[in-house]
């Protein structure tokens, strides 16, 4: 009953703030058009709510349950690159150049800067086609949590949540109403502050809980140990498969990718002046620490909680019979994750507990939801559910915003040269694009879980990392070059963009084992899951190296080399682009 | 440090806190800096952005 009261209350406030936003036009843009001030807290909270989602908290928090505290390197990169560097170095120039060139999307900024409709159209298409992967990651995170919280099947919670998202979008959720976002950001902040205090307190304090986690090093399951896992307070062994996944995909992919994220770039343009960016650095730094830092520490510490609490939790083992007639017994898992009773499946109470990954029956994305459900007071589960709904909703609205403008404005209007600005056909394509984006995201949410669920793969973290890595490889070289130097030519930008995109795609399809094995194209064409299967060069284990590590450096080199060999853009155009920037 | 033995982990923990401190200090020092006047191009941009938002 309490659950329903709190949920109704939450949606009541969201609806009220949304209505207030429409009535009194308190959208960020209205404020700035009117030259009014926005409190920096409101502004920073609304940024934070846009960028942190269930992907970070549930997905990467769950990955921390597997990999351990090494994920804190990602928090460091998020704060240093994603906030400090992005806001201080990229933010102001992006805002100035964006306004001067009258660019309203990331592809449009690049397209006008390099005088290329192709760049704008191609970038728009890449964002539209691949962003559903990131949206799916956010949706999976929310659905996993709702599933654990209400004890309902994943499919039910996925389609239930998707319906809420669809209603939210139809009701105008894509309109950035600052107070709604700021309210959601504040809920997230309070929820995470409570989570870290409660967790540390329950496990005996900061130092004792870290020591307890270190002491569990001997409990690392043999398959993880063979992959390079050395305990949850150590990095995986250098050059091992787990090291490459953690460092090249999870830490670097997301840590660097955040610099070229389309929604972030557009957000820079919606601020009034450099002063707002400076102020947002202060609050944003704290916000990211409290979101990702807390999620990763708590994710790691769930191992201590599940291991210790044999008396409070119900662990079971599941025995099944293989085709060869051999009985196989699973490690202890939480009873909630045991399959339904069926002939040939024997479920027995277990007298031993488990680490987080096994307690959640190898479902990485269920580690955080299971901890919240079983390890924290019931009322907190409800509050945290609101935290996650808030995180998911605010991010999803920015994702659909980006998808819609990418396909309508960038690809259809500019790339194809069809339809004029504000034309009916263009608006129609945008709306159809958003609808298609929703359908595709939900389908991916269903298919990814069906294909990889319960295999020990961190679906949310990898889905997010693929999109972030692709953005960095495709856009970062020309984005950076476009803001800071006049020497990058149109040909250089296009060559770098194509290199980044196609090398990433090739690596994903044919080399990077995690994806190439699942997509099966390499197996079908070449008879092996990865073209570089088992190949090592020194410490480089090629099949585990993330596409970003190969595609981004190549994109930078190609951008520079082609630019040196081709003629710069006309001087007048460059003067116009850099007017007032220097 | 922090009850964590591996330097590669406690360093990450420490850098998270230090980078947040850096953000806080930078924000405080520059709290009132960088306020530029709103130019006509900013206003045009904002008005068009609002139109795009409405059309979504």
Coordinates of C-alpha atoms in Angstrom, one line a residue:
Chain A
X1 CA 0.0 0.0 0.0
X2 CA 2.8 2.3 1.0
X3 CA 4.4 1.6 -2.4
X4 CA 1.3 2.8 -4.3
X5 CA 0.9 5.9 -2.2
X6 CA 4.5 7.0 -2.7
X7 CA 4.3 6.2 -6.5
X8 CA 1.1 8.2 -6.9
X9 CA 2.5 11.0 -4.9
X10 CA 5.6 11.1 -7.1
X11 CA 3.7 11.1 -10.4
X12 CA 1.5 13.8 -8.9
X13 CA 4.5 16.0 -8.3
X14 CA 5.9 15.3 -11.8
X15 CA 2.6 16.1 -13.4
X16 CA 2.2 19.3 -11.3
X17 CA 5.7 20.5 -12.2
X18 CA 5.1 19.6 -15.9
X19 CA 1.8 21.5 -15.8
X20 CA 3.4 24.4 -14.1
X21 CA 6.1 24.4 -16.7
X22 CA 3.5 24.7 -19.5
X23 CA 1.4 27.3 -17.7
X24 CA 4.2 29.6 -16.6
X25 CA 6.6 28.6 -19.3
X26 CA 9.5 27.9 -17.0
X27 CA 11.4 25.8 -19.5
X28 CA 15.1 26.6 -19.7
X29 CA 14.7 28.3 -23.0
X30 CA 11.9 30.5 -22.0
X31 CA 13.9 31.7 -19.1
X32 CA 16.9 32.5 -21.2
X33 CA 14.9 34.1 -24.0
X34 CA 13.4 36.3 -21.3
X35 CA 16.9 37.0 -20.0
X36 CA 15.9 35.7 -16.5
X37 CA 18.1 34.0 -14.1
X38 CA 17.9 30.3 -13.3
X39 CA 19.3 29.1 -10.0
X40 CA 22.5 27.2 -10.6
X41 CA 21.2 24.3 -8.5
X42 CA 18.2 23.9 -10.7
X43 CA 20.4 24.0 -13.8
X44 CA 23.0 21.5 -12.5
X45 CA 20.4 19.1 -11.2
X46 CA 18.7 19.0 -14.5
X47 CA 22.0 18.3 -16.3
X48 CA 22.8 15.5 -13.9
X49 CA 19.3 14.0 -14.3
X50 CA 19.8 13.9 -18.0
X51 CA 23.2 12.2 -18.0
X52 CA 22.9 9.7 -15.2
X53 CA 20.4 6.9 -15.7
X54 CA 19.5 3.4 -14.7
X55 CA 22.3 2.4 -17.0
X56 CA 24.9 3.9 -14.7
X57 CA 23.3 2.9 -11.4
X58 CA 21.9 -0.5 -12.2
X59 CA 24.0 -1.6 -15.1
X60 CA 27.5 -0.3 -14.2
X61 CA 26.7 -0.8 -10.5
X62 CA 26.1 -4.5 -11.3
X63 CA 29.3 -4.6 -13.3
X64 CA 31.1 -3.3 -10.2
X65 CA 29.5 -6.3 -8.4
X66 CA 31.4 -8.5 -10.8
X67 CA 34.6 -6.5 -11.5
X68 CA 34.9 -4.8 -8.2
X69 CA 36.1 -1.3 -7.3
X70 CA 38.3 -1.0 -10.4
X71 CA 35.2 0.7 -11.9
X72 CA 36.0 3.7 -9.7
X73 CA 38.5 4.7 -12.5
X74 CA 35.4 5.3 -14.6
X75 CA 34.0 7.6 -11.9
X76 CA 37.3 9.5 -12.0
X77 CA 37.1 9.8 -15.8
X78 CA 33.4 10.8 -15.6
X79 CA 34.2 13.6 -13.2
X80 CA 37.5 14.7 -14.8
X81 CA 36.6 14.3 -18.5
X82 CA 32.8 14.3 -18.4
X83 CA 32.4 17.3 -16.1
X84 CA 35.7 19.2 -15.7
X85 CA 37.2 18.9 -19.1
X86 CA 33.9 18.8 -21.0
X87 CA 32.5 21.9 -19.3
X88 CA 35.6 24.0 -18.9
X89 CA 37.3 23.2 -22.3
X90 CA 34.6 22.1 -24.7
X91 CA 31.5 23.7 -23.2
X92 CA 32.1 27.4 -23.7
X93 CA 33.4 27.0 -27.3
X94 CA 30.6 24.7 -28.3
X95 CA 28.0 27.1 -27.0
X96 CA 29.6 30.1 -28.7
X97 CA 30.2 28.4 -32.0
X98 CA 26.8 26.7 -31.9
X99 CA 24.9 29.9 -31.4
X100 CA 27.0 31.8 -33.9
X101 CA 26.4 29.1 -36.6
X102 CA 22.8 28.7 -35.5
X103 CA 23.4 25.0 -35.0
X104 CA 20.8 23.1 -33.0
X105 CA 22.0 19.5 -33.0
X106 CA 25.5 18.0 -32.7
X107 CA 25.5 16.8 -36.4
X108 CA 24.3 20.3 -37.5
X109 CA 27.2 21.9 -35.6
X110 CA 29.7 19.6 -37.4
X111 CA 27.9 19.9 -40.7
X112 CA 28.0 23.8 -40.7
X113 CA 31.5 24.0 -39.3
X114 CA 32.9 21.8 -42.1
X115 CA 30.4 23.1 -44.7
X116 CA 29.2 19.5 -45.4
X117 CA 25.7 18.3 -45.7
X118 CA 27.1 14.8 -45.9
X119 CA 28.7 15.1 -42.4
X120 CA 25.4 16.2 -40.9
X121 CA 23.3 13.6 -42.7
X122 CA 25.7 10.7 -41.9
X123 CA 26.2 11.7 -38.3
X124 CA 22.4 12.0 -37.9
X125 CA 21.9 8.5 -39.3
X126 CA 24.6 7.0 -37.0
X127 CA 23.0 8.6 -33.9
X128 CA 19.5 7.5 -34.9
X129 CA 20.5 4.0 -35.7
X130 CA 22.7 3.3 -32.7
X131 CA 21.2 5.4 -29.9
X132 CA 18.4 2.8 -29.4
X133 CA 21.2 0.5 -28.0
X134 CA 21.8 3.1 -25.2
X135 CA 18.1 3.7 -24.7
X136 CA 17.6 -0.1 -24.5
X137 CA 20.3 -0.2 -21.8
X138 CA 18.4 2.4 -19.7
X139 CA 15.1 0.7 -20.2
X140 CA 16.6 -2.7 -19.2
X141 CA 17.9 -1.1 -16.0
X142 CA 14.5 0.2 -15.1
X143 CA 12.7 -3.0 -16.0
X144 CA 15.1 -5.1 -14.0
X145 CA 14.6 -3.0 -11.0
X146 CA 10.8 -3.0 -11.3
X147 CA 10.9 -6.8 -11.8
X148 CA 12.8 -7.3 -8.6
X149 CA 10.8 -4.8 -6.6
X150 CA 7.4 -6.1 -7.5
X151 CA 8.4 -9.8 -8.0
X152 CA 7.0 -9.8 -11.6
X153 CA 8.5 -11.4 -14.7
X154 CA 11.0 -9.3 -16.6
X155 CA 8.9 -9.2 -19.8
X156 CA 5.9 -7.8 -17.8
X157 CA 8.0 -5.1 -16.2
X158 CA 9.7 -4.3 -19.6
X159 CA 6.4 -3.7 -21.4
X160 CA 4.9 -2.0 -18.4
X161 CA 7.8 0.5 -18.1
X162 CA 7.8 1.0 -21.9
X163 CA 4.1 1.9 -21.7
X164 CA 4.9 4.5 -19.1
X165 CA 7.7 5.9 -21.3
X166 CA 5.4 6.1 -24.3
X167 CA 2.8 8.0 -22.3
X168 CA 5.5 10.3 -20.9
X169 CA 6.7 11.1 -24.4
X170 CA 3.1 11.6 -25.8
X171 CA 2.3 13.9 -22.9
X172 CA 5.2 16.2 -23.8
X173 CA 8.0 14.6 -21.8
X174 CA 10.5 15.6 -24.5
X175 CA 10.1 19.2 -23.7
X176 CA 12.9 20.1 -21.3
X177 CA 11.1 21.4 -18.3
X178 CA 13.8 22.3 -15.9
X179 CA 11.9 22.0 -12.6
X180 CA 10.8 18.5 -13.4
X181 CA 14.4 17.5 -14.3
X182 CA 15.7 19.3 -11.2
X183 CA 13.2 17.6 -9.0
X184 CA 14.2 14.2 -10.4
X185 CA 17.9 15.0 -10.0
X186 CA 17.2 15.9 -6.3
X187 CA 15.4 12.6 -5.7
X188 CA 18.4 10.8 -7.3
X189 CA 20.8 12.7 -5.1
X190 CA 18.9 12.0 -1.8
X191 CA 18.4 8.3 -2.8
X192 CA 22.1 7.7 -3.4
X193 CA 23.3 9.6 -0.3
X194 CA 21.1 7.3 1.8
X195 CA 22.3 4.3 -0.1
X196 CA 26.0 4.9 0.6
X197 CA 25.4 5.8 4.3
X198 CA 23.2 2.8 4.8
X199 CA 25.5 0.4 3.1
X200 CA 28.7 1.5 4.8
X201 CA 26.9 1.6 8.2
X202 CA 25.4 -1.9 7.8
X203 CA 28.7 -3.4 6.8
X204 CA 30.6 -1.9 9.8
X205 CA 32.0 1.3 8.3
X206 CA 34.2 2.4 5.4
X207 CA 37.5 0.7 6.3
X208 CA 36.0 -2.5 7.8
X209 CA 33.7 -3.0 4.8
X210 CA 36.6 -2.5 2.3
X211 CA 38.7 -5.0 4.3
X212 CA 35.9 -7.5 4.4
X213 CA 35.7 -7.2 0.6
X214 CA 39.4 -7.7 0.3
X215 CA 39.2 -10.8 2.5
X216 CA 36.7 -12.4 0.1
X217 CA 39.4 -12.6 -2.6
X218 CA 39.5 -16.4 -2.2
X219 CA 35.8 -16.7 -3.1
X220 CA 36.3 -15.6 -6.7
X221 CA 34.7 -18.4 -8.8
X222 CA 37.3 -20.4 -10.9
X223 CA 35.9 -19.2 -14.3
X224 CA 36.4 -15.5 -13.3
X225 CA 39.8 -16.3 -11.8
X226 CA 40.8 -17.9 -15.1
X227 CA 39.7 -14.7 -16.8
X228 CA 42.1 -12.6 -14.7
X229 CA 39.9 -11.7 -11.7
X230 CA 42.0 -11.1 -8.6
X231 CA 39.4 -10.0 -6.1
X232 CA 37.0 -7.1 -5.8
X233 CA 39.6 -4.6 -4.4
X234 CA 42.2 -5.3 -7.0
X235 CA 42.4 -4.7 -10.8
X236 CA 42.2 -7.9 -12.9
X237 CA 45.6 -9.2 -13.9
X238 CA 47.3 -7.0 -16.5
X239 CA 46.5 -8.0 -20.1
X240 CA 43.9 -10.7 -19.1
X241 CA 40.5 -10.8 -20.8
X242 CA 38.8 -9.2 -17.8
X243 CA 41.4 -6.5 -17.7
X244 CA 40.8 -5.6 -21.3
X245 CA 37.0 -5.6 -20.8
X246 CA 37.2 -3.5 -17.7
X247 CA 39.9 -1.0 -19.0
X248 CA 39.2 -0.8 -22.7
X249 CA 35.4 -1.2 -22.8
X250 CA 33.9 -0.1 -19.5
X251 CA 36.4 2.5 -18.3
X252 CA 37.8 4.1 -21.4
X253 CA 34.9 3.5 -23.7
X254 CA 32.4 5.3 -21.5
X255 CA 35.0 7.7 -19.9
X256 CA 36.1 9.1 -23.2
X257 CA 32.9 8.6 -25.1
X258 CA 31.1 11.1 -22.9
X259 CA 33.0 13.9 -24.6
X260 CA 31.3 13.3 -27.9
X261 CA 27.8 12.4 -26.7
X262 CA 25.2 14.2 -28.8
X263 CA 22.9 15.2 -25.9
X264 CA 25.8 16.6 -23.9
X265 CA 27.0 18.7 -26.8
X266 CA 23.5 20.2 -27.3
X267 CA 23.2 20.8 -23.5
X268 CA 26.2 23.1 -23.7
X269 CA 24.4 25.2 -26.2
X270 CA 21.3 25.7 -24.0
X271 CA 23.2 27.6 -21.3
X272 CA 23.1 31.3 -21.1
X273 CA 26.8 32.1 -20.7
X274 CA 30.1 30.7 -19.6
X275 CA 29.2 31.6 -16.0
X276 CA 26.5 28.9 -15.9
X277 CA 29.0 26.3 -17.2
X278 CA 31.5 27.3 -14.4
X279 CA 28.8 26.9 -11.8
X280 CA 27.6 23.6 -13.2
X281 CA 31.1 22.2 -12.8
X282 CA 30.8 22.6 -9.0
X283 CA 27.5 20.9 -8.6
X284 CA 28.0 18.4 -11.5
X285 CA 31.3 17.1 -9.9
X286 CA 29.5 16.4 -6.6
X287 CA 26.5 14.9 -8.5
X288 CA 28.6 12.5 -10.6
X289 CA 30.6 11.4 -7.5
X290 CA 27.4 10.7 -5.6
X291 CA 25.8 8.8 -8.6
X292 CA 28.5 6.7 -10.2
X293 CA 30.9 6.6 -7.3
X294 CA 28.2 5.4 -4.9
X295 CA 26.8 2.9 -7.4
X296 CA 30.2 1.4 -8.0
X297 CA 31.2 1.2 -4.3
X298 CA 27.9 -0.2 -3.3
X299 CA 27.9 -2.6 -6.3
X300 CA 31.2 -4.0 -5.2
X301 CA 30.1 -4.2 -1.5
X302 CA 27.0 -6.2 -2.4
X303 CA 29.4 -9.2 -2.4
X304 CA 30.1 -8.7 1.3
X305 CA 26.4 -8.3 2.0
X306 CA 25.3 -11.5 0.1
X307 CA 28.2 -13.5 1.5
X308 CA 27.5 -12.5 5.1
X309 CA 23.8 -12.7 5.3
X310 CA 23.1 -16.4 5.2
X311 CA 20.7 -16.1 8.2
X312 CA 18.6 -13.3 6.7
X313 CA 18.4 -14.4 3.1
X314 CA 17.0 -17.5 1.5
X315 CA 19.6 -19.3 -0.6
X316 CA 18.9 -22.3 -2.7
X317 CA 20.7 -24.7 -5.0
X318 CA 19.1 -25.9 -8.2
X319 CA 19.9 -29.3 -9.6
X320 CA 19.1 -30.1 -13.2
X321 CA 19.8 -33.1 -15.3
X322 CA 21.9 -32.7 -18.5
X323 CA 21.1 -34.4 -21.8
X324 CA 23.7 -37.0 -20.9
X325 CA 21.8 -37.8 -17.8
X326 CA 24.3 -36.2 -15.4
X327 CA 22.9 -34.2 -12.5
X328 CA 24.3 -30.7 -12.3
X329 CA 24.0 -28.6 -9.2
X330 CA 24.2 -24.8 -9.3
X331 CA 26.1 -22.7 -6.8
X332 CA 23.9 -21.1 -4.1
X333 CA 21.6 -18.4 -5.4
X334 CA 18.8 -16.3 -3.9
X335 CA 15.5 -18.2 -3.9
X336 CA 14.0 -15.3 -6.0
X337 CA 16.3 -16.3 -8.9
X338 CA 15.5 -20.0 -8.8
X339 CA 13.5 -21.3 -11.8
X340 CA 9.9 -22.4 -11.3
X341 CA 9.6 -26.0 -10.1
X342 CA 9.4 -28.4 -13.0
X343 CA 10.0 -32.1 -13.6
X344 CA 13.8 -32.7 -13.6
X345 CA 14.5 -29.5 -11.6
X346 CA 15.2 -29.9 -7.9
X347 CA 15.4 -26.9 -5.7
X348 CA 17.0 -27.3 -2.2
X349 CA 17.6 -24.9 0.6
X350 CA 21.3 -24.1 0.8
X351 CA 23.3 -23.7 4.0
X352 CA 26.0 -21.6 2.3
X353 CA 25.7 -18.1 0.8
X354 CA 27.3 -16.7 -2.3
X355 CA 29.0 -13.8 -4.0
X356 CA 26.8 -11.2 -5.7
X357 CA 27.0 -12.6 -9.3
X358 CA 26.0 -16.1 -8.2
X359 CA 23.4 -14.9 -5.8
X360 CA 21.7 -13.2 -8.7
X361 CA 22.1 -16.4 -10.8
X362 CA 24.7 -14.8 -13.1
X363 CA 22.4 -12.0 -14.0
X364 CA 24.7 -9.0 -13.7
X365 CA 22.0 -6.4 -14.2
X366 CA 20.0 -7.8 -11.3
X367 CA 22.7 -7.5 -8.7
X368 CA 21.8 -3.9 -7.6
X369 CA 18.0 -4.5 -7.8
X370 CA 18.4 -7.7 -5.7
X371 CA 20.5 -5.8 -3.1
X372 CA 18.0 -3.0 -2.8
X373 CA 15.1 -5.5 -2.6
X374 CA 16.7 -7.8 0.0
X375 CA 19.3 -5.7 1.8
X376 CA 17.6 -2.4 2.4
X377 CA 14.4 -1.4 4.3
X378 CA 11.3 -1.9 2.2
X379 CA 10.4 1.8 2.3
X380 CA 13.9 2.6 0.8
X381 CA 13.1 0.2 -2.1
X382 CA 10.2 2.4 -3.0
X383 CA 12.2 5.6 -2.7
X384 CA 15.0 4.1 -4.7
X385 CA 12.5 3.0 -7.3
X386 CA 11.5 6.6 -7.7
X387 CA 15.2 7.5 -7.9
X388 CA 15.6 5.1 -10.8
X389 CA 12.4 6.0 -12.5
X390 CA 13.6 9.6 -12.3
X391 CA 17.0 8.7 -13.6
X392 CA 15.5 6.7 -16.5
X393 CA 12.8 9.1 -17.5
X394 CA 15.0 12.2 -17.7
X395 CA 17.7 10.4 -19.7
X396 CA 15.2 8.7 -22.0
X397 CA 13.5 12.0 -22.9
X398 CA 16.9 13.5 -23.9
X399 CA 17.7 10.4 -26.0
X400 CA 14.4 10.5 -27.9
X401 CA 14.9 14.2 -28.4
X402 CA 18.3 13.4 -30.0
X403 CA 16.9 10.6 -32.1
X404 CA 14.0 12.7 -33.4
X405 CA 16.2 15.6 -34.4
X406 CA 18.9 13.3 -35.9
X407 CA 16.6 11.6 -38.3
X408 CA 14.2 14.6 -39.1
X409 CA 16.5 17.6 -39.1
X410 CA 19.9 16.1 -39.8
X411 CA 19.3 13.1 -42.0
X412 CA 16.0 13.9 -43.8
X413 CA 16.2 17.7 -44.1
X414 CA 19.9 18.3 -44.5
X415 CA 21.4 14.9 -45.5
X416 CA 18.8 14.1 -48.1
X417 CA 17.9 17.7 -48.8
X418 CA 14.2 16.8 -48.5
X419 CA 11.7 19.0 -46.8
X420 CA 12.2 22.4 -45.5
X421 CA 12.6 23.6 -41.9
X422 CA 9.3 23.6 -40.1
X423 CA 7.7 21.8 -43.1
X424 CA 5.0 19.2 -42.3
X425 CA 7.0 16.3 -43.9
X426 CA 10.0 17.1 -41.8
X427 CA 8.0 17.1 -38.5
X428 CA 6.4 13.9 -39.6
X429 CA 9.7 12.2 -40.2
X430 CA 10.9 13.4 -36.8
X431 CA 7.8 12.0 -35.0
X432 CA 8.0 8.8 -37.0
X433 CA 11.6 8.6 -36.0
X434 CA 10.8 8.9 -32.3
X435 CA 8.1 6.3 -32.6
X436 CA 10.5 3.9 -34.4
X437 CA 13.2 4.7 -31.8
X438 CA 10.8 3.7 -29.0
X439 CA 9.9 0.4 -30.8
X440 CA 13.5 -0.4 -31.6
X441 CA 14.7 0.3 -28.0
X442 CA 12.0 -1.8 -26.5
X443 CA 12.6 -4.6 -28.9
X444 CA 16.4 -4.5 -28.1
X445 CA 15.5 -4.5 -24.4
X446 CA 13.6 -7.7 -25.0
X447 CA 16.0 -9.4 -27.4
X448 CA 19.2 -8.6 -25.5
X449 CA 17.9 -10.1 -22.3
X450 CA 16.6 -13.1 -24.2
X451 CA 20.0 -13.6 -25.8
X452 CA 22.4 -12.7 -23.1
X453 CA 20.4 -12.8 -19.9
X454 CA 21.8 -15.0 -17.1
X455 CA 25.1 -15.6 -19.0
X456 CA 27.2 -13.5 -16.7
X457 CA 27.4 -10.7 -19.4
X458 CA 26.9 -7.1 -18.2
X459 CA 24.3 -6.3 -20.9
X460 CA 23.6 -2.7 -19.8
X461 CA 27.2 -1.7 -19.3
X462 CA 28.3 -3.2 -22.6
X463 CA 25.3 -1.7 -24.6
X464 CA 26.1 1.7 -23.2
X465 CA 29.8 1.3 -23.8
X466 CA 29.3 0.4 -27.4
X467 CA 27.3 3.5 -28.1
X468 CA 29.7 5.8 -26.2
X469 CA 32.7 4.2 -27.9
X470 CA 31.1 4.6 -31.3
X471 CA 30.4 8.3 -30.7
X472 CA 34.0 8.9 -29.6
X473 CA 35.4 7.0 -32.6
X474 CA 33.1 8.6 -35.1
X475 CA 32.8 12.2 -33.9
X476 CA 35.5 13.2 -31.3
X477 CA 38.4 13.8 -33.7
X478 CA 36.4 16.2 -35.9
X479 CA 34.5 17.7 -33.0
X480 CA 37.7 18.6 -31.2
X481 CA 39.4 19.7 -34.4
X482 CA 36.4 21.8 -35.4
X483 CA 36.4 23.7 -32.1
X484 CA 40.1 24.2 -31.6
X485 CA 41.9 24.4 -35.0
X486 CA 41.3 25.9 -38.4
X487 CA 43.5 23.4 -40.1
X488 CA 41.2 20.4 -40.2
X489 CA 39.8 20.3 -43.7
X490 CA 36.4 19.0 -44.8
X491 CA 38.0 16.0 -46.5
X492 CA 40.0 15.3 -43.3
X493 CA 36.9 15.5 -41.2
X494 CA 34.9 13.2 -43.5
X495 CA 37.8 10.7 -43.8
X496 CA 38.3 10.6 -40.0
X497 CA 34.6 10.2 -39.4
X498 CA 34.2 7.3 -41.9
X499 CA 37.4 5.6 -40.5
X500 CA 36.1 5.9 -37.0
X501 CA 32.7 4.5 -37.8
X502 CA 33.6 1.7 -40.2
X503 CA 36.6 0.5 -38.2
X504 CA 34.4 0.4 -35.1
X505 CA 31.7 -1.5 -37.0
X506 CA 34.2 -4.0 -38.5
X507 CA 35.8 -4.6 -35.1
X508 CA 32.4 -5.2 -33.5
X509 CA 31.3 -7.6 -36.2
X510 CA 34.5 -9.5 -36.8
X511 CA 37.1 -9.1 -34.0
X512 CA 35.7 -8.1 -30.6
X513 CA 34.7 -11.5 -29.3
X514 CA 31.9 -10.3 -27.0
X515 CA 29.9 -9.0 -29.9
X516 CA 31.3 -10.9 -32.9
X517 CA 30.4 -14.3 -31.3
X518 CA 26.9 -13.2 -30.6
X519 CA 26.3 -11.6 -34.0
X520 CA 27.6 -14.8 -35.7
X521 CA 28.5 -13.0 -39.0
X522 CA 32.2 -13.8 -38.6
X523 CA 31.4 -17.4 -37.9
X524 CA 29.2 -17.6 -40.9
X525 CA 31.6 -15.9 -43.3
X526 CA 35.0 -17.1 -42.0
X527 CA 34.2 -20.1 -39.9
X528 CA 35.4 -18.6 -36.6
X529 CA 33.8 -16.3 -34.0
X530 CA 36.6 -13.7 -34.2
X531 CA 39.1 -13.1 -37.0
X532 CA 41.8 -12.6 -34.3
X533 CA 40.7 -15.4 -32.0
X534 CA 43.3 -16.2 -29.5
X535 CA 45.9 -13.9 -31.1
X536 CA 48.2 -12.0 -28.7
X537 CA 50.9 -9.4 -29.4
X538 CA 52.7 -8.9 -26.1
X539 CA 50.1 -8.0 -23.5
X540 CA 47.5 -7.1 -26.2
X541 CA 44.8 -9.8 -26.4
X542 CA 43.2 -8.6 -29.7
X543 CA 39.9 -10.3 -29.4
X544 CA 39.2 -8.5 -26.1
X545 CA 40.4 -5.1 -27.2
X546 CA 37.5 -2.7 -27.5
X547 CA 36.8 -1.1 -30.9
X548 CA 37.4 2.3 -29.4
X549 CA 41.1 1.5 -28.8
X550 CA 41.6 0.8 -32.5
X551 CA 39.1 3.0 -34.2
X552 CA 39.6 6.3 -32.3
X553 CA 43.4 6.5 -32.8
X554 CA 43.0 5.6 -36.4
X555 CA 40.3 8.3 -36.8
X556 CA 42.6 10.9 -35.3
X557 CA 45.6 9.9 -37.6
X558 CA 43.4 9.8 -40.7
X559 CA 41.8 13.2 -39.9
X560 CA 45.3 14.8 -39.4
X561 CA 47.0 13.1 -42.4
X562 CA 44.1 13.8 -44.9
X563 CA 43.9 17.4 -43.6
X564 CA 47.6 18.0 -44.2
X565 CA 47.2 16.7 -47.7
X566 CA 44.1 18.8 -48.6
X567 CA 43.2 22.4 -48.8
X568 CA 41.7 24.2 -45.8
X569 CA 38.2 25.6 -45.9
X570 CA 37.9 29.2 -47.2
X571 CA 39.4 31.8 -44.9
X572 CA 36.1 33.8 -44.8
X573 CA 34.2 30.7 -43.6
X574 CA 36.8 29.9 -40.9
X575 CA 36.8 33.6 -39.8
X576 CA 33.0 33.4 -39.5
X577 CA 33.1 30.1 -37.5
X578 CA 35.7 31.4 -35.0
X579 CA 34.3 34.9 -34.7
X580 CA 34.4 35.9 -31.0
X581 CA 36.2 32.7 -30.1
X582 CA 39.7 33.3 -31.3
Chain B
X1 CA 44.4 3.6 2.3
X2 CA 40.7 3.5 3.0
X3 CA 41.2 -0.2 4.0
X4 CA 42.2 -1.0 0.4
X5 CA 45.6 -2.5 -0.2
X6 CA 46.0 -2.4 -4.0
X7 CA 47.3 1.0 -5.0
X8 CA 45.5 0.8 -8.4
X9 CA 42.2 0.8 -6.4
X10 CA 42.8 3.2 -3.6
X11 CA 44.3 5.6 -6.1
X12 CA 41.1 5.5 -8.1
X13 CA 39.1 6.1 -4.9
X14 CA 41.3 9.0 -4.0
X15 CA 41.3 10.5 -7.5
X16 CA 37.4 10.4 -7.5
X17 CA 37.4 12.5 -4.3
X18 CA 40.2 14.8 -5.5
X19 CA 38.6 15.5 -8.9
X20 CA 35.4 16.3 -7.2
X21 CA 37.3 18.8 -5.0
X22 CA 38.8 20.2 -8.1
X23 CA 35.4 20.8 -9.6
X24 CA 34.2 22.4 -6.3
X25 CA 37.2 24.7 -6.1
X26 CA 37.0 25.7 -9.8
X27 CA 33.3 26.3 -9.4
X28 CA 33.7 28.5 -6.3
X29 CA 36.6 30.5 -7.9
X30 CA 34.7 31.1 -11.1
X31 CA 31.2 31.4 -9.6
X32 CA 30.7 34.9 -11.0
X33 CA 33.1 34.8 -13.9
X34 CA 32.2 34.5 -17.5
X35 CA 28.9 36.3 -17.6
X36 CA 28.6 37.6 -21.1
X37 CA 25.9 39.8 -22.5
X38 CA 23.2 38.0 -24.4
X39 CA 23.8 38.8 -28.1
X40 CA 21.2 38.9 -30.8
X41 CA 22.5 35.6 -32.2
X42 CA 22.0 34.0 -28.8
X43 CA 18.4 35.2 -28.7
X44 CA 17.8 34.0 -32.3
X45 CA 19.3 30.6 -31.4
X46 CA 17.1 30.3 -28.3
X47 CA 14.0 31.2 -30.1
X48 CA 14.6 28.7 -32.8
X49 CA 15.5 26.0 -30.3
X50 CA 12.2 26.6 -28.5
X51 CA 10.4 26.1 -31.8
X52 CA 12.2 22.8 -32.4
X53 CA 11.2 21.7 -28.9
X54 CA 7.6 22.6 -29.5
X55 CA 7.5 20.6 -32.8
X56 CA 8.6 17.5 -31.0

